[in-house]
Amino acid sequence: MRCSPKRCLTAALTAFVLLLLFLLLHRGSWQEQEPLEVEFRDLPPDTALQMLKPEGALHVLQDLDNLSAPHNVSYHLLAGSLPPRKKFLAVGLASVRRPRGYYLPATLTSLFKQSTKEELQEMVVVVHLADTDPGWNAQVAADITRKFAHRILLGQLLLIHAPQEFYPTLEGLKRNYNDPEERVKFRSKQNVDYAFLLAFAANLSSYYLMIEDDVWSAKSFFTAIRKAVASQEGTTWATLEFSKLGYIGKLYRSSDLPRLARFLLLFYQEMPCDWLLVHFRLLLTQKDVIRFKPSLFQHMGLYSSFQGTVNRLEDDEFEADAVDLPDNPPAALFTSMTVFENYEPLKAYSASGGYFWGKNPGDGSTFCIVFQQPARITRVRVRTGSDERQGDFLRAGVLELGRRRRADGRDCSAYITVGTFEKGLFERRGLERGAPGPMECVRIRVTKGQSEWLIIQSIDIWTAADS
């Protein structure tokens, strides 16, 4: 059957569009399925890497004119493909050749091993291979591709590279803090490495987690982070911290990443990245550090990426199992005790550090937590006193669960007592079995006055979903 050139072209274009729509519609479902096993053991590195490069997507163009870069940056997509939908969390890390040590595979193994299948469906890991040696980047990309082919095919891992031609000058920089020239060059390049990584990841997820390429992860760190984000609902935080080390475990809203990338580029030669991150938080008007304990990430590397020096830095607040982190639902806090200076009640309940310190607690004095929404409470733990002020603990008191929030919103009118404090500590599990439904208040009540002041170090509350 004959057809005119115009008709044939129209038919061909129609068929192509239908095929493209079919592929786009089914791409997401393919990625959620278990992939076929792919054996790379006997393949040359270049061949293995090429098999996992998405054809036609070897680089991604990102307009960085608004990030103080002189022109567009072309990211080489070394392995993986952009996720078809926005995830909850992107985990980003940059990696360069170390004079001693190679920790990237162990870091990635920990991230994936410590996450459930359901958690991984809402997470993508982005690695910026940022060494100035293209051969090293290709070698590492091939190695990671072989070891993590399953994760790449599932869309859970991306390997990228921003070519050196897009970097600002790294020679003749200011030697702030009297740092040696090589140190200034190293930390300045590191700032740009992270700036390009942040800009690339800005649209991949709702939240972005910054880590290094030599860390262990706690079990179910993803769920712990999700809980932490929920506990900050309604606040204007800029940074949530899940480690006290450098720029490990720092969480940002993805909507802030373009500004943060611009900030790192503007001041790349001024100071180390972790110092710049502190200034960024303060500029976004978050005065206090919001750090959650225990820490979710631990530094594992023995040798620094700068000159291979020994670095035994560890986080002594790291715990390998993060499943047991409290929920601490959003709440307002009130007390009948006189507050000493700025040791207000919220400091005992929030993750921003510090504690509550009240003067002369008397018989009947109260410390009340009023939830924004009723919650089914399963467990409560309260610690009073401190190492510095060991006498300022609660000597006699009870913990109560309340309902019927009062009109002024500062307390509840009906309480049940669920336990007493022992040597300044309270912890009780299974509270949902004795509580008649969701609670609106948790209250600490002093049952005998004491001359010593009262420090409430921490209040941890666990909840369950409504059945």
Coordinates of N, CA, C and O in Angstrom, one line a residue, residues 6-177:
K6 N 4.1 12.8 3.3 CA 3.6 13.6 4.5 C 2.8 12.6 5.4 O 2.9 12.7 6.6
R7 N 2.0 11.7 4.7 CA 1.2 10.8 5.5 C 2.1 9.8 6.3 O 1.9 9.5 7.4
C8 N 3.1 9.3 5.6 CA 4.0 8.3 6.2 C 4.8 9.0 7.4 O 4.9 8.4 8.5
L9 N 5.2 10.2 7.2 CA 5.9 10.9 8.3 C 5.0 11.1 9.5 O 5.3 10.9 10.6
T10 N 3.7 11.5 9.2 CA 2.7 11.7 10.3 C 2.5 10.4 11.1 O 2.5 10.4 12.3
A11 N 2.4 9.3 10.3 CA 2.1 8.0 11.0 C 3.3 7.6 11.8 O 3.2 7.1 12.9
A12 N 4.5 7.8 11.3 CA 5.7 7.5 12.0 C 5.9 8.3 13.3 O 6.2 7.8 14.4
L13 N 5.6 9.6 13.2 CA 5.6 10.4 14.4 C 4.6 10.0 15.4 O 4.9 10.0 16.6
T14 N 3.4 9.7 15.0 CA 2.4 9.2 15.9 C 2.8 8.0 16.6 O 2.6 7.8 17.8
A15 N 3.4 7.0 15.9 CA 3.8 5.8 16.5 C 4.9 6.0 17.5 O 5.0 5.4 18.6
F16 N 5.8 7.0 17.2 CA 7.0 7.3 18.1 C 6.4 7.9 19.4 O 6.9 7.6 20.5
V17 N 5.5 8.8 19.2 CA 4.9 9.5 20.4 C 4.2 8.5 21.3 O 4.3 8.5 22.6
L18 N 3.4 7.5 20.7 CA 2.7 6.5 21.5 C 3.7 5.6 22.2 O 3.5 5.2 23.4
L19 N 4.8 5.3 21.5 CA 5.9 4.4 22.1 C 6.5 5.2 23.3 O 6.7 4.6 24.4
L20 N 6.8 6.4 23.1 CA 7.4 7.2 24.2 C 6.5 7.3 25.4 O 6.9 7.2 26.5
L21 N 5.2 7.6 25.1 CA 4.2 7.6 26.2 C 4.2 6.3 27.0 O 4.1 6.3 28.2
F22 N 4.2 5.2 26.2 CA 4.2 3.9 26.9 C 5.4 3.7 27.8 O 5.3 3.2 28.9
L23 N 6.5 4.1 27.3 CA 7.8 3.9 28.1 C 7.7 4.8 29.3 O 8.1 4.3 30.4
L24 N 7.3 6.0 29.2 CA 7.2 6.9 30.4 C 6.2 6.4 31.4 O 6.5 6.5 32.6
L25 N 5.1 5.9 30.9 CA 4.0 5.4 31.9 C 4.5 4.2 32.6 O 4.1 4.0 33.8
H26 N 5.3 3.4 32.0 CA 5.7 2.1 32.7 C 7.1 2.2 33.3 O 7.5 1.2 34.0
R27 N 7.7 3.3 33.2 CA 9.1 3.4 33.7 C 9.1 3.2 35.3 O 9.9 2.5 35.8
G28 N 8.1 3.9 35.9 CA 8.1 3.9 37.4 C 7.9 2.5 37.9 O 8.5 2.0 38.8
S29 N 6.9 1.7 37.2 CA 6.6 0.4 37.7 C 7.8 -0.6 37.5 O 8.1 -1.4 38.3
W30 N 8.5 -0.4 36.4 CA 9.7 -1.2 36.2 C 10.7 -1.0 37.3 O 11.4 -1.9 37.8
Q31 N 10.9 0.3 37.7 CA 11.9 0.6 38.7 C 11.6 0.0 40.1 O 12.5 -0.3 40.9
E32 N 10.3 -0.2 40.4 CA 10.0 -0.7 41.7 C 10.1 -2.3 41.7 O 10.1 -2.9 42.8
Q33 N 10.2 -2.9 40.6 CA 10.3 -4.3 40.5 C 11.7 -4.8 40.8 O 12.7 -4.0 40.6
E34 N 11.9 -6.0 41.2 CA 13.2 -6.6 41.4 C 13.8 -6.8 40.0 O 13.2 -7.4 39.2
P35 N 15.0 -6.3 39.8 CA 15.7 -6.4 38.5 C 16.2 -7.8 38.3 O 16.4 -8.6 39.3
L36 N 16.5 -8.2 37.1 CA 17.2 -9.4 36.8 C 18.6 -9.3 37.4 O 19.2 -8.3 37.4
E37 N 19.1 -10.5 37.8 CA 20.5 -10.5 38.3 C 21.4 -10.2 37.1 O 21.3 -10.8 36.0
V38 N 22.4 -9.3 37.3 CA 23.3 -9.0 36.3 C 24.7 -9.4 36.8 O 25.1 -9.0 37.9
E39 N 25.5 -10.2 36.1 CA 26.8 -10.6 36.5 C 27.8 -9.8 35.8 O 27.9 -9.7 34.6
F40 N 28.6 -9.1 36.6 CA 29.7 -8.2 36.1 C 31.1 -8.7 36.4 O 32.1 -8.1 36.0
R41 N 31.2 -9.9 37.1 CA 32.4 -10.3 37.6 C 33.5 -10.5 36.5 O 34.6 -10.1 36.7
D42 N 33.1 -11.0 35.3 CA 34.1 -11.3 34.3 C 34.2 -10.3 33.2 O 34.8 -10.5 32.2
L43 N 33.4 -9.2 33.4 CA 33.4 -8.1 32.4 C 34.5 -7.1 32.7 O 34.8 -6.8 33.8
P44 N 35.1 -6.5 31.6 CA 36.1 -5.4 31.8 C 35.3 -4.2 32.5 O 34.1 -4.0 32.3
P45 N 36.0 -3.4 33.3 CA 35.4 -2.3 34.0 C 34.6 -1.4 33.1 O 33.5 -1.0 33.4
D46 N 35.2 -1.0 31.9 CA 34.5 -0.1 31.1 C 33.2 -0.7 30.5 O 32.2 0.0 30.4
T47 N 33.2 -2.0 30.3 CA 32.0 -2.6 29.8 C 30.9 -2.7 30.8 O 29.8 -2.4 30.6
A48 N 31.3 -3.0 32.1 CA 30.3 -3.0 33.2 C 29.7 -1.7 33.4 O 28.5 -1.6 33.6
L49 N 30.6 -0.7 33.4 CA 30.1 0.7 33.6 C 29.1 1.1 32.5 O 28.1 1.7 32.7
Q50 N 29.5 0.8 31.2 CA 28.7 1.2 30.1 C 27.3 0.6 30.1 O 26.3 1.2 29.7
M51 N 27.2 -0.7 30.6 CA 25.9 -1.3 30.7 C 24.9 -0.6 31.6 O 23.7 -0.7 31.4
L52 N 25.4 0.1 32.6 CA 24.5 0.7 33.5 C 24.4 2.2 33.3 O 23.8 2.9 34.1
K53 N 25.0 2.7 32.3 CA 24.8 4.1 31.9 C 23.5 4.3 31.2 O 23.3 3.6 30.2
P54 N 22.6 5.1 31.6 CA 21.4 5.3 30.8 C 21.7 5.9 29.5 O 22.2 7.1 29.4
E55 N 21.4 5.2 28.5 CA 21.7 5.7 27.1 C 20.9 7.1 26.9 O 19.7 7.2 27.1
G56 N 21.6 8.0 26.4 CA 21.0 9.3 26.1 C 20.9 10.2 27.3 O 20.3 11.3 27.2
A57 N 21.5 9.8 28.5 CA 21.4 10.6 29.7 C 22.7 10.6 30.4 O 22.8 10.4 31.6
L58 N 23.8 10.8 29.6 CA 25.1 10.8 30.2 C 25.5 12.1 30.9 O 26.5 12.1 31.6
H59 N 24.7 13.1 30.7 CA 24.9 14.3 31.4 C 23.6 15.1 31.6 O 22.7 14.9 30.8
V60 N 23.6 15.9 32.6 CA 22.4 16.6 32.9 C 22.8 18.1 32.9 O 23.8 18.5 33.6
L61 N 22.1 19.0 32.3 CA 22.4 20.4 32.3 C 21.6 21.1 33.4 O 20.4 20.9 33.5
Q62 N 22.3 21.8 34.2 CA 21.7 22.6 35.3 C 22.2 24.0 35.1 O 23.3 24.3 35.1
D63 N 21.2 24.9 35.1 CA 21.5 26.3 35.0 C 21.9 26.9 36.3 O 21.1 26.9 37.3
L64 N 23.2 27.3 36.4 CA 23.7 27.8 37.7 C 24.0 29.3 37.6 O 24.8 29.8 38.4
D65 N 23.4 30.0 36.7 CA 23.6 31.4 36.6 C 23.3 32.1 37.9 O 23.9 33.0 38.3
N66 N 22.2 31.6 38.5 CA 21.8 32.2 39.8 C 22.6 31.7 41.0 O 22.3 32.1 42.1
L67 N 23.6 30.8 40.7 CA 24.4 30.3 41.8 C 25.8 30.9 41.7 O 26.8 30.4 42.2
S68 N 25.9 32.0 41.0 CA 27.2 32.7 40.9 C 28.2 32.0 40.0 O 29.4 32.3 40.0
A69 N 27.8 30.9 39.3 CA 28.7 30.3 38.4 C 28.7 31.0 37.1 O 27.7 31.6 36.7
P70 N 29.8 31.1 36.3 CA 29.9 31.9 35.1 C 29.0 31.3 34.0 O 28.7 32.1 33.0
H71 N 28.6 30.1 34.0 CA 27.9 29.5 32.9 C 27.2 28.2 33.3 O 27.3 27.8 34.5
N72 N 26.5 27.5 32.4 CA 25.9 26.3 32.8 C 26.9 25.2 33.1 O 28.0 25.2 32.6
V73 N 26.5 24.3 34.0 CA 27.3 23.2 34.4 C 26.8 22.0 33.8 O 25.6 21.7 34.0
S74 N 27.6 21.2 33.1 CA 27.1 19.9 32.6 C 27.6 18.8 33.5 O 28.8 18.6 33.6
Y75 N 26.7 18.2 34.1 CA 27.0 17.1 35.0 C 27.1 15.8 34.2 O 26.2 15.4 33.5
H76 N 28.2 15.1 34.3 CA 28.3 13.8 33.7 C 27.6 12.8 34.6 O 28.0 12.6 35.8
L77 N 26.6 12.1 34.1 CA 25.9 11.1 34.9 C 26.6 9.8 34.6 O 26.4 9.1 33.6
L78 N 27.4 9.4 35.5 CA 28.3 8.2 35.3 C 27.6 6.9 35.4 O 27.9 5.9 34.8
A79 N 26.6 6.8 36.3 CA 25.8 5.6 36.5 C 24.4 6.0 37.1 O 24.3 6.9 37.9
G80 N 23.4 5.2 36.7 CA 22.1 5.4 37.2 C 21.3 6.4 36.3 O 21.7 6.8 35.3
S81 N 20.0 6.6 36.7 CA 19.1 7.5 36.0 C 18.3 8.3 37.0 O 18.1 7.9 38.1
L82 N 17.9 9.5 36.6 CA 17.1 10.4 37.5 C 15.8 9.7 37.8 O 15.1 9.1 37.0
P83 N 15.4 9.7 39.1 CA 14.2 9.1 39.5 C 12.9 9.7 38.8 O 12.9 10.9 38.6
P84 N 11.9 8.9 38.5 CA 10.8 9.4 37.8 C 9.9 10.3 38.7 O 9.0 11.0 38.2
R85 N 10.1 10.2 40.0 CA 9.3 11.0 40.9 C 10.1 11.5 42.0 O 11.2 11.0 42.3
K86 N 9.7 12.6 42.7 CA 10.4 13.1 43.8 C 10.3 12.2 45.0 O 9.2 11.8 45.4
K87 N 11.5 11.9 45.7 CA 11.5 11.0 46.8 C 11.4 11.9 48.1 O 11.4 13.1 48.1
F88 N 11.3 11.2 49.2 CA 11.3 12.0 50.5 C 12.7 12.4 50.9 O 12.9 13.6 51.3
L89 N 13.7 11.6 50.6 CA 15.1 11.9 51.1 C 16.1 11.6 50.0 O 16.1 10.5 49.4
A90 N 17.0 12.6 49.8 CA 18.2 12.3 49.0 C 19.4 12.4 49.9 O 19.5 13.3 50.7
V91 N 20.3 11.4 49.8 CA 21.5 11.4 50.6 C 22.7 11.7 49.7 O 22.9 11.0 48.7
G92 N 23.4 12.8 50.0 CA 24.4 13.2 49.1 C 25.8 13.2 49.7 O 26.0 13.5 50.9
L93 N 26.8 12.7 49.0 CA 28.2 12.7 49.5 C 29.1 12.9 48.3 O 28.8 12.5 47.2
A94 N 30.2 13.6 48.5 CA 31.3 13.8 47.5 C 32.5 12.9 47.9 O 32.8 12.7 49.1
S95 N 33.2 12.4 46.9 CA 34.3 11.5 47.2 C 35.5 11.9 46.2 O 35.3 12.1 45.0
V96 N 36.7 11.9 46.8 CA 37.9 12.2 46.0 C 38.9 11.1 46.5 O 38.7 10.4 47.5
R97 N 40.0 11.0 45.7 CA 41.0 10.0 46.0 C 41.7 10.4 47.3 O 42.1 11.6 47.5
R98 N 41.9 9.4 48.2 CA 42.6 9.6 49.4 C 44.0 9.1 49.3 O 44.2 8.0 48.6
P99 N 45.0 9.8 49.8 CA 46.3 9.2 49.8 C 46.4 7.8 50.5 O 47.2 6.9 50.1
R100 N 45.5 7.6 51.5 CA 45.4 6.3 52.2 C 44.0 6.1 52.5 O 43.3 6.9 53.0
G101 N 43.5 4.8 52.3 CA 42.2 4.4 52.6 C 41.2 4.7 51.5 O 41.3 5.6 50.7
Y102 N 40.2 3.8 51.5 CA 39.1 3.9 50.5 C 37.9 3.3 51.1 O 37.7 2.1 51.3
Y103 N 37.0 4.2 51.5 CA 35.8 3.9 52.4 C 34.5 3.9 51.7 O 33.5 3.6 52.3
L104 N 34.4 4.4 50.5 CA 33.2 4.7 49.8 C 32.3 3.4 49.7 O 31.1 3.5 50.0
P105 N 32.8 2.2 49.3 CA 31.9 1.0 49.2 C 31.3 0.7 50.6 O 30.1 0.3 50.7
A106 N 32.1 0.8 51.7 CA 31.6 0.5 53.0 C 30.5 1.5 53.4 O 29.5 1.1 54.0
T107 N 30.7 2.7 53.0 CA 29.7 3.8 53.4 C 28.4 3.4 52.7 O 27.3 3.5 53.3
L108 N 28.4 3.1 51.4 CA 27.2 2.8 50.6 C 26.6 1.5 51.1 O 25.4 1.4 51.2
T109 N 27.4 0.5 51.4 CA 26.9 -0.7 52.0 C 26.1 -0.5 53.2 O 25.0 -1.0 53.4
S110 N 26.6 0.4 54.1 CA 25.9 0.7 55.4 C 24.6 1.4 55.1 O 23.6 1.1 55.7
L111 N 24.6 2.4 54.2 CA 23.4 3.1 53.9 C 22.3 2.2 53.4 O 21.1 2.3 53.9
F112 N 22.6 1.3 52.5 CA 21.6 0.4 52.0 C 21.2 -0.7 53.0 O 20.0 -1.1 53.1
K113 N 22.2 -1.3 53.6 CA 22.0 -2.4 54.6 C 21.1 -2.0 55.8 O 20.3 -2.8 56.3
Q114 N 21.3 -0.8 56.2 CA 20.6 -0.3 57.4 C 19.2 0.3 57.1 O 18.6 0.9 57.9
S115 N 18.8 0.1 55.8 CA 17.4 0.6 55.4 C 16.6 -0.5 54.9 O 17.1 -1.5 54.3
T116 N 15.3 -0.5 55.2 CA 14.3 -1.5 54.8 C 14.0 -1.2 53.3 O 14.2 -0.1 52.7
K117 N 13.3 -2.2 52.7 CA 12.9 -2.1 51.3 C 11.9 -0.9 51.2 O 12.0 -0.1 50.2
E118 N 11.0 -0.7 52.1 CA 10.1 0.4 52.1 C 10.8 1.7 52.2 O 10.4 2.7 51.5
E119 N 11.8 1.8 53.1 CA 12.5 3.0 53.3 C 13.3 3.4 52.0 O 13.3 4.6 51.6
L120 N 13.8 2.4 51.3 CA 14.6 2.7 50.1 C 13.8 3.2 49.0 O 14.3 3.8 48.1
Q121 N 12.5 2.8 49.0 CA 11.6 3.3 47.9 C 11.4 4.8 48.0 O 11.0 5.5 47.0
E122 N 11.7 5.4 49.2 CA 11.6 6.9 49.3 C 12.9 7.6 49.5 O 13.0 8.7 50.0
M123 N 14.0 6.9 49.0 CA 15.3 7.5 49.2 C 16.2 7.3 47.9 O 16.0 6.3 47.2
V124 N 17.0 8.2 47.6 CA 18.0 8.1 46.6 C 19.3 8.6 47.1 O 19.4 9.6 47.8
V125 N 20.4 7.9 46.7 CA 21.8 8.3 47.2 C 22.5 8.8 45.9 O 22.5 8.2 44.9
V126 N 23.1 10.0 46.1 CA 23.8 10.7 45.0 C 25.3 10.8 45.4 O 25.6 11.4 46.5
V127 N 26.2 10.2 44.6 CA 27.6 10.3 44.9 C 28.3 11.2 43.9 O 28.2 10.9 42.7
H128 N 28.9 12.3 44.3 CA 29.7 13.1 43.4 C 31.2 12.7 43.4 O 31.9 12.9 44.4
L129 N 31.6 12.0 42.4 CA 33.0 11.6 42.2 C 33.7 12.8 41.7 O 33.7 13.2 40.5
A130 N 34.4 13.5 42.6 CA 34.9 14.9 42.4 C 36.4 15.0 42.3 O 37.0 16.1 42.4
D131 N 37.1 13.9 42.0 CA 38.6 14.0 41.9 C 39.0 14.6 40.6 O 38.3 14.6 39.6
T132 N 40.1 15.3 40.6 CA 40.6 15.9 39.4 C 41.2 15.0 38.4 O 41.5 15.4 37.3
D133 N 41.4 13.7 38.8 CA 41.9 12.7 37.9 C 40.8 11.9 37.3 O 40.1 11.1 38.0
P134 N 40.5 12.1 36.0 CA 39.4 11.4 35.3 C 39.5 9.9 35.4 O 38.5 9.1 35.5
G135 N 40.8 9.4 35.4 CA 41.0 8.0 35.5 C 40.5 7.4 36.8 O 39.9 6.3 36.8
W136 N 40.8 8.1 37.9 CA 40.3 7.6 39.2 C 38.8 7.6 39.3 O 38.2 6.7 39.7
N137 N 38.2 8.7 38.8 CA 36.7 8.7 38.8 C 36.1 7.6 38.0 O 35.2 6.9 38.4
A138 N 36.7 7.3 36.8 CA 36.2 6.2 36.0 C 36.4 4.8 36.7 O 35.5 3.9 36.7
Q139 N 37.6 4.6 37.3 CA 37.8 3.4 38.0 C 36.9 3.2 39.2 O 36.4 2.1 39.4
V140 N 36.7 4.2 40.0 CA 35.8 4.1 41.1 C 34.3 3.9 40.6 O 33.6 3.1 41.2
A141 N 33.9 4.6 39.6 CA 32.6 4.4 39.0 C 32.4 3.0 38.6 O 31.3 2.4 38.8
A142 N 33.3 2.4 37.9 CA 33.2 1.0 37.5 C 33.1 0.1 38.7 O 32.4 -0.9 38.7
D143 N 33.9 0.3 39.7 CA 33.9 -0.5 40.9 C 32.6 -0.4 41.6 O 32.0 -1.5 42.0
I144 N 32.1 0.8 41.8 CA 30.8 0.9 42.5 C 29.7 0.3 41.6 O 28.7 -0.3 42.2
T145 N 29.8 0.5 40.3 CA 28.8 -0.1 39.4 C 28.7 -1.6 39.6 O 27.6 -2.2 39.6
R146 N 29.8 -2.2 39.6 CA 29.9 -3.7 39.8 C 29.3 -4.1 41.1 O 28.5 -5.0 41.2
K147 N 29.6 -3.4 42.2 CA 29.2 -3.8 43.5 C 27.8 -3.4 43.9 O 27.2 -4.1 44.7
F148 N 27.3 -2.4 43.2 CA 25.9 -1.9 43.5 C 25.0 -1.9 42.3 O 24.2 -1.0 42.2
A149 N 25.2 -2.8 41.4 CA 24.4 -2.8 40.2 C 22.9 -2.9 40.5 O 22.0 -2.3 39.9
H150 N 22.6 -3.7 41.5 CA 21.2 -3.9 42.0 C 20.6 -2.5 42.3 O 19.4 -2.2 41.9
R151 N 21.3 -1.7 43.1 CA 20.8 -0.4 43.6 C 20.7 0.6 42.4 O 19.7 1.4 42.4
I152 N 21.6 0.5 41.5 CA 21.6 1.4 40.4 C 20.4 1.1 39.5 O 19.6 2.0 39.1
L153 N 20.1 -0.2 39.2 CA 19.0 -0.6 38.4 C 17.7 -0.3 39.0 O 16.7 0.0 38.3
L154 N 17.6 -0.2 40.4 CA 16.4 0.1 41.1 C 16.2 1.6 41.2 O 15.2 2.1 41.7
G155 N 17.2 2.4 40.7 CA 17.1 3.9 40.8 C 17.4 4.4 42.2 O 17.0 5.5 42.5
Q156 N 18.1 3.7 43.0 CA 18.4 4.1 44.4 C 19.8 4.7 44.5 O 20.2 5.2 45.5
L157 N 20.6 4.7 43.4 CA 22.0 5.2 43.5 C 22.3 5.9 42.1 O 22.1 5.3 41.1
L158 N 22.9 7.1 42.3 CA 23.4 7.9 41.1 C 24.8 8.2 41.4 O 25.2 8.6 42.5
L159 N 25.6 8.1 40.3 CA 27.0 8.6 40.3 C 27.1 9.7 39.4 O 26.8 9.6 38.2
I160 N 27.6 10.9 39.8 CA 27.8 12.0 39.0 C 29.2 12.6 39.0 O 29.9 12.3 39.9
H161 N 29.5 13.5 38.1 CA 30.8 14.2 38.1 C 30.6 15.6 37.4 O 30.0 15.7 36.4
A162 N 31.0 16.6 38.1 CA 31.1 18.0 37.5 C 32.5 18.2 37.1 O 33.4 18.3 37.9
P163 N 32.7 18.4 35.8 CA 34.1 18.5 35.2 C 34.8 19.7 35.8 O 34.2 20.8 36.2
Q164 N 36.1 19.7 35.9 CA 36.9 20.7 36.4 C 36.8 22.0 35.7 O 37.1 23.1 36.2
E165 N 36.4 22.0 34.4 CA 36.4 23.2 33.6 C 35.3 24.2 34.2 O 35.4 25.4 33.9
F166 N 34.4 23.7 35.0 CA 33.4 24.5 35.5 C 33.7 25.1 36.9 O 33.0 25.9 37.5
Y167 N 34.9 24.7 37.5 CA 35.3 25.2 38.8 C 35.9 26.6 38.7 O 36.6 26.9 37.7
P168 N 35.7 27.3 39.8 CA 36.5 28.6 39.8 C 37.9 28.3 40.1 O 38.3 27.2 40.4
T169 N 38.7 29.4 40.0 CA 40.2 29.2 40.2 C 40.5 28.7 41.6 O 39.8 29.1 42.6
L170 N 41.4 27.8 41.7 CA 41.9 27.3 43.0 C 43.3 27.6 43.3 O 43.9 27.1 44.2
E171 N 43.8 28.6 42.6 CA 45.2 29.0 42.7 C 45.2 30.4 43.3 O 44.3 31.3 42.9
G172 N 46.2 30.8 44.1 CA 46.4 32.1 44.6 C 45.2 32.6 45.5 O 44.9 33.8 45.5
L173 N 44.6 31.7 46.2 CA 43.5 32.0 47.1 C 44.0 32.7 48.4 O 45.2 32.5 48.8
K174 N 43.1 33.4 49.0 CA 43.4 34.0 50.3 C 43.7 32.9 51.4 O 43.0 31.9 51.5
R175 N 44.8 33.2 52.1 CA 45.2 32.3 53.2 C 44.6 32.7 54.5 O 45.3 33.1 55.4
N176 N 43.3 32.6 54.6 CA 42.6 32.9 55.9 C 43.1 32.0 57.0 O 43.4 30.8 56.7
Y177 N 43.1 32.5 58.2 CA 43.5 31.6 59.4 C 44.9 31.1 59.3 O 45.2 30.1 60.0

